Amino acid sequence: MSEDRWETSARISELIDDAFNESNHHQRARLYRQALALAYQHGDEELTQRAAFMFALMNSSLGYAEEAMRAYLPHVKEHQIVNQMFGADRYEVWPYIKVVEHLPEFPGINAERIERYVANLSERVQERFSWRLAEWNTRLQIANTMGDAVSARRWLDLREREDRELARKAKPFEDNQELAMETGSPICGARSRQMAIETLLLEGEYEAAFEKLERLRTMAGSCMNICRSAPHRIFGLILRPLRENGKLDLAEEIHQRGVAIVQGNGGQLRAVGEHIQHLAVTDRPEAAAKLFHDHLAISFTSATPYHQFHFLAHALPLGETAFNQVALEALPREIRRPFTAPAALQSWAEERVQLLARQFDARNGNAMFADVLNR
């Protein structure tokens, strides 16, 4: 990443920080728009995402977040394909859905507020069957992210029951692009299947998850370049269960396929962290450290707290192999300045993941994040 880009990123971060501390509503909006405009002028999608989400969601400013997402979506390949196939007017609710899906990734947004935003989504889509299914997908993803297995199972059962009903009326869901679009699952059924696998993993139903993975492996090839449907997340999350159940060859195959589609993606740093762990426990610490170094700067500039936690937590066991002078040099000057030595960076990361684990678990009402640290 060029130094010019880092300077732009640092300026955006300053504007976002200023906005976060600004009590005047109109002044906050002005600072936000400055940050977003700077990102657009720079022509960088990651910086745009940073400006939109880090300001709007950390401040629980859903209206701003939705506005930012509407501006950001034309840069997303998936959105361009959707518009070409069905027309932009079909997806006026989509920006709101995209924003709501990210809410649980910020521990400062409490469960009651998340539910209020989802309820608002319910009101927007209650008379439109296709968007109602999209709402159920959103609720399912939120439950998975928050480690709420009971809610996840509820929404998964409801979603799968509707899918079976649709399958009786048309071709199988996963093989019918138009039907998949109509039911709120862009391009194919891969995304719904991924969320089902994540729920099964949350429940500890590994064998059932592995069965669904077999179908996803064959579906994934056609959607690798469509960000929402490609199996970024699941191809990371399922690595540990595969290893623990002796499916080492399959785990390695999934790792090779998965790591290729999460490279440089700040929105998929949890999966990057899982791939770092996979490399470390399969006796490739140098490769794990390199993957960590390649994404370390992004974890400061383009990742939500949820993704930053998983990325750092999976890298910390590498110790000095990862937290060394190479790590410091991977950071731009503005970010590197507080870390006088590699040990300072490692100490900060340890404190950061402990803090985030406490915050997320307190908000979610479970110990999912503490469990990650205790494995």
Coordinates of N, CA and C in Angstrom, one line a residue, residues 172-267:
P172 N -35.0 -26.5 -7.9 CA -34.3 -26.4 -6.6 C -33.7 -25.0 -6.4
F173 N -33.8 -24.6 -5.1 CA -33.4 -23.2 -4.8 C -32.0 -22.8 -5.2
E174 N -31.0 -23.7 -4.9 CA -29.7 -23.4 -5.2 C -29.3 -23.3 -6.7
D175 N -30.2 -23.9 -7.5 CA -29.9 -24.0 -8.9 C -30.7 -23.0 -9.7
N176 N -31.5 -22.2 -9.1 CA -32.4 -21.3 -9.8 C -32.0 -19.8 -9.5
Q177 N -31.2 -19.2 -10.3 CA -30.7 -17.8 -10.0 C -31.9 -16.8 -9.8
E178 N -32.9 -16.9 -10.7 CA -33.9 -15.9 -10.5 C -34.7 -16.1 -9.2
L179 N -35.0 -17.4 -8.9 CA -35.7 -17.6 -7.6 C -34.8 -17.2 -6.4
A180 N -33.5 -17.5 -6.5 CA -32.6 -17.1 -5.4 C -32.6 -15.6 -5.3
M181 N -32.7 -14.8 -6.4 CA -32.8 -13.4 -6.3 C -34.1 -13.0 -5.6
E182 N -35.1 -13.6 -6.1 CA -36.5 -13.2 -5.6 C -36.6 -13.5 -4.0
T183 N -35.9 -14.4 -3.6 CA -36.0 -14.8 -2.1 C -34.9 -14.1 -1.3
G184 N -34.2 -13.1 -1.9 CA -33.3 -12.3 -1.1 C -32.0 -12.9 -0.9
S185 N -31.6 -13.9 -1.7 CA -30.3 -14.5 -1.6 C -29.6 -14.2 -3.0
P186 N -28.8 -13.1 -3.1 CA -28.2 -12.8 -4.4 C -27.4 -13.9 -5.1
I187 N -27.7 -14.0 -6.4 CA -26.9 -14.8 -7.3 C -27.2 -16.3 -7.1
C188 N -27.1 -16.9 -5.9 CA -27.3 -18.3 -5.7 C -27.6 -18.6 -4.3
G189 N -27.8 -19.9 -4.0 CA -28.2 -20.2 -2.6 C -27.0 -20.4 -1.7
A190 N -25.8 -20.1 -2.2 CA -24.6 -20.3 -1.4 C -24.6 -19.6 -0.1
R191 N -25.1 -18.4 -0.1 CA -25.0 -17.6 1.2 C -25.9 -18.2 2.2
S192 N -27.1 -18.6 1.8 CA -28.0 -19.3 2.8 C -27.4 -20.5 3.4
R193 N -26.7 -21.3 2.5 CA -26.1 -22.5 3.0 C -24.9 -22.2 3.9
Q194 N -24.2 -21.2 3.7 CA -23.1 -20.8 4.6 C -23.6 -20.5 6.0
M195 N -24.7 -19.7 6.0 CA -25.3 -19.3 7.3 C -25.8 -20.6 8.1
A196 N -26.3 -21.5 7.3 CA -26.8 -22.8 7.9 C -25.6 -23.5 8.5
I197 N -24.5 -23.6 7.8 CA -23.3 -24.2 8.3 C -22.8 -23.5 9.5
E198 N -22.8 -22.2 9.5 CA -22.3 -21.5 10.7 C -23.2 -21.8 11.9
T199 N -24.5 -21.9 11.7 CA -25.4 -22.2 12.9 C -25.1 -23.6 13.4
L200 N -24.9 -24.6 12.5 CA -24.5 -25.9 12.9 C -23.2 -26.0 13.7
L201 N -22.2 -25.2 13.3 CA -21.0 -25.1 14.0 C -21.2 -24.5 15.4
L202 N -22.0 -23.5 15.4 CA -22.3 -22.9 16.7 C -23.0 -23.9 17.7
E203 N -23.8 -24.8 17.1 CA -24.4 -25.8 17.9 C -23.5 -27.0 18.2
G204 N -22.4 -27.1 17.6 CA -21.5 -28.2 17.7 C -21.9 -29.4 16.9
E205 N -22.8 -29.2 15.9 CA -23.3 -30.3 15.1 C -22.3 -30.4 13.9
Y206 N -21.1 -30.9 14.1 CA -20.1 -30.8 13.1 C -20.4 -31.7 11.9
E207 N -20.8 -32.9 12.1 CA -21.1 -33.8 11.0 C -22.1 -33.3 10.0
A208 N -23.2 -32.7 10.6 CA -24.2 -32.1 9.7 C -23.6 -30.9 9.0
A209 N -22.7 -30.1 9.6 CA -22.0 -29.0 8.9 C -21.2 -29.5 7.8
F210 N -20.5 -30.6 8.0 CA -19.6 -31.2 7.0 C -20.4 -31.6 5.8
E211 N -21.6 -32.2 6.0 CA -22.4 -32.6 4.9 C -22.8 -31.4 4.1
K212 N -23.2 -30.3 4.7 CA -23.6 -29.1 3.9 C -22.4 -28.5 3.2
L213 N -21.2 -28.7 3.8 CA -20.0 -28.2 3.2 C -19.7 -28.8 1.9
E214 N -20.0 -30.1 1.7 CA -19.8 -30.8 0.5 C -20.6 -30.2 -0.7
R215 N -21.8 -29.8 -0.4 CA -22.6 -29.1 -1.5 C -22.1 -27.7 -1.8
L216 N -21.7 -27.0 -0.7 CA -21.1 -25.7 -0.9 C -19.9 -25.7 -1.7
R217 N -19.0 -26.7 -1.6 CA -17.8 -26.8 -2.3 C -18.1 -26.8 -3.8
T218 N -19.1 -27.5 -4.2 CA -19.4 -27.6 -5.7 C -20.1 -26.3 -6.2
M219 N -20.8 -25.6 -5.3 CA -21.5 -24.4 -5.6 C -20.6 -23.2 -5.7
A220 N -19.5 -23.2 -4.9 CA -18.7 -22.0 -4.7 C -18.0 -21.5 -5.9
G221 N -17.7 -22.4 -6.9 CA -16.8 -22.0 -8.0 C -17.4 -20.9 -8.8
S222 N -18.8 -20.9 -9.0 CA -19.4 -19.9 -9.8 C -19.6 -18.6 -9.2
C223 N -19.4 -18.5 -7.8 CA -19.6 -17.2 -7.2 C -18.4 -16.7 -6.4
M224 N -17.2 -17.2 -6.8 CA -16.0 -16.7 -6.0 C -15.8 -15.2 -6.2
N225 N -16.2 -14.6 -7.3 CA -16.0 -13.2 -7.5 C -17.1 -12.3 -7.1
I226 N -18.1 -12.9 -6.4 CA -19.3 -12.1 -6.0 C -19.2 -12.1 -4.4
C227 N -18.9 -10.9 -3.9 CA -18.4 -10.8 -2.5 C -19.4 -11.5 -1.5
R228 N -20.7 -11.3 -1.7 CA -21.6 -11.7 -0.7 C -21.9 -13.2 -0.7
S229 N -21.8 -13.8 -1.9 CA -22.1 -15.2 -2.0 C -20.9 -16.1 -1.9
A230 N -19.7 -15.6 -2.1 CA -18.5 -16.4 -2.0 C -18.3 -16.8 -0.6
P231 N -17.8 -18.0 -0.4 CA -17.7 -18.6 1.0 C -16.5 -18.1 1.8
H232 N -16.3 -16.7 1.8 CA -15.2 -16.2 2.6 C -15.2 -16.7 4.0
R233 N -16.3 -16.5 4.7 CA -16.4 -16.7 6.1 C -16.3 -18.1 6.5
I234 N -17.2 -19.0 5.9 CA -17.2 -20.4 6.2 C -16.0 -21.1 5.9
F235 N -15.3 -20.8 4.8 CA -14.0 -21.4 4.5 C -12.9 -21.1 5.6
G236 N -13.2 -20.1 6.4 CA -12.3 -19.9 7.6 C -12.8 -20.6 8.8
L237 N -14.1 -20.4 9.1 CA -14.7 -20.9 10.4 C -14.6 -22.4 10.5
I238 N -14.7 -23.1 9.4 CA -14.8 -24.5 9.5 C -13.5 -25.2 9.6
L239 N -12.4 -24.5 9.5 CA -11.1 -25.1 9.5 C -10.8 -25.9 10.8
R240 N -11.0 -25.2 11.9 CA -10.7 -25.9 13.2 C -11.6 -27.2 13.4
P241 N -12.9 -27.1 13.2 CA -13.7 -28.3 13.3 C -13.2 -29.5 12.4
L242 N -12.8 -29.1 11.2 CA -12.3 -30.1 10.3 C -11.0 -30.8 10.8
R243 N -10.1 -30.0 11.3 CA -8.9 -30.5 11.9 C -9.2 -31.4 13.1
E244 N -10.0 -30.9 14.0 CA -10.3 -31.6 15.2 C -11.0 -33.0 14.9
N245 N -11.6 -33.1 13.8 CA -12.3 -34.3 13.4 C -11.5 -35.2 12.4
G246 N -10.2 -34.9 12.3 CA -9.3 -35.7 11.6 C -9.4 -35.5 10.0
K247 N -10.2 -34.5 9.6 CA -10.3 -34.3 8.1 C -9.2 -33.3 7.7
L248 N -8.0 -33.8 7.8 CA -6.9 -32.9 7.5 C -6.7 -32.5 6.1
D249 N -6.9 -33.5 5.2 CA -6.8 -33.2 3.7 C -7.9 -32.2 3.3
L250 N -9.1 -32.4 3.8 CA -10.2 -31.5 3.4 C -9.9 -30.1 4.0
A251 N -9.4 -30.0 5.2 CA -9.1 -28.8 5.8 C -8.1 -28.0 5.0
E252 N -7.1 -28.7 4.5 CA -6.0 -28.1 3.7 C -6.6 -27.6 2.4
E253 N -7.5 -28.3 1.8 CA -8.1 -27.9 0.5 C -8.9 -26.6 0.8
I254 N -9.7 -26.6 1.8 CA -10.6 -25.5 2.1 C -9.7 -24.3 2.5
H255 N -8.6 -24.5 3.2 CA -7.7 -23.4 3.5 C -7.1 -22.8 2.2
Q256 N -6.7 -23.6 1.3 CA -6.1 -23.1 0.0 C -7.1 -22.3 -0.8
R257 N -8.3 -22.8 -0.8 CA -9.4 -22.1 -1.6 C -9.8 -20.8 -0.8
G258 N -9.9 -20.9 0.5 CA -10.4 -19.8 1.3 C -9.4 -18.7 1.4
V259 N -8.2 -18.9 1.6 CA -7.2 -17.9 1.8 C -7.1 -17.0 0.5
A260 N -7.3 -17.6 -0.6 CA -7.2 -16.9 -1.9 C -8.2 -15.8 -2.0
I261 N -9.4 -16.0 -1.4 CA -10.5 -15.0 -1.6 C -10.6 -14.0 -0.5
V262 N -9.8 -14.1 0.6 CA -9.9 -13.1 1.6 C -8.7 -12.2 1.7
Q263 N -7.7 -12.4 0.8 CA -6.5 -11.6 0.8 C -6.8 -10.1 0.7
G264 N -6.3 -9.3 1.6 CA -6.5 -7.9 1.6 C -7.9 -7.4 1.9
N265 N -8.8 -8.2 2.4 CA -10.1 -7.8 2.6 C -10.4 -7.5 4.1
G266 N -10.5 -6.2 4.4 CA -10.7 -5.8 5.8 C -12.0 -6.3 6.4
G267 N -13.0 -6.6 5.5 CA -14.3 -7.1 6.0 C -14.3 -8.6 6.2

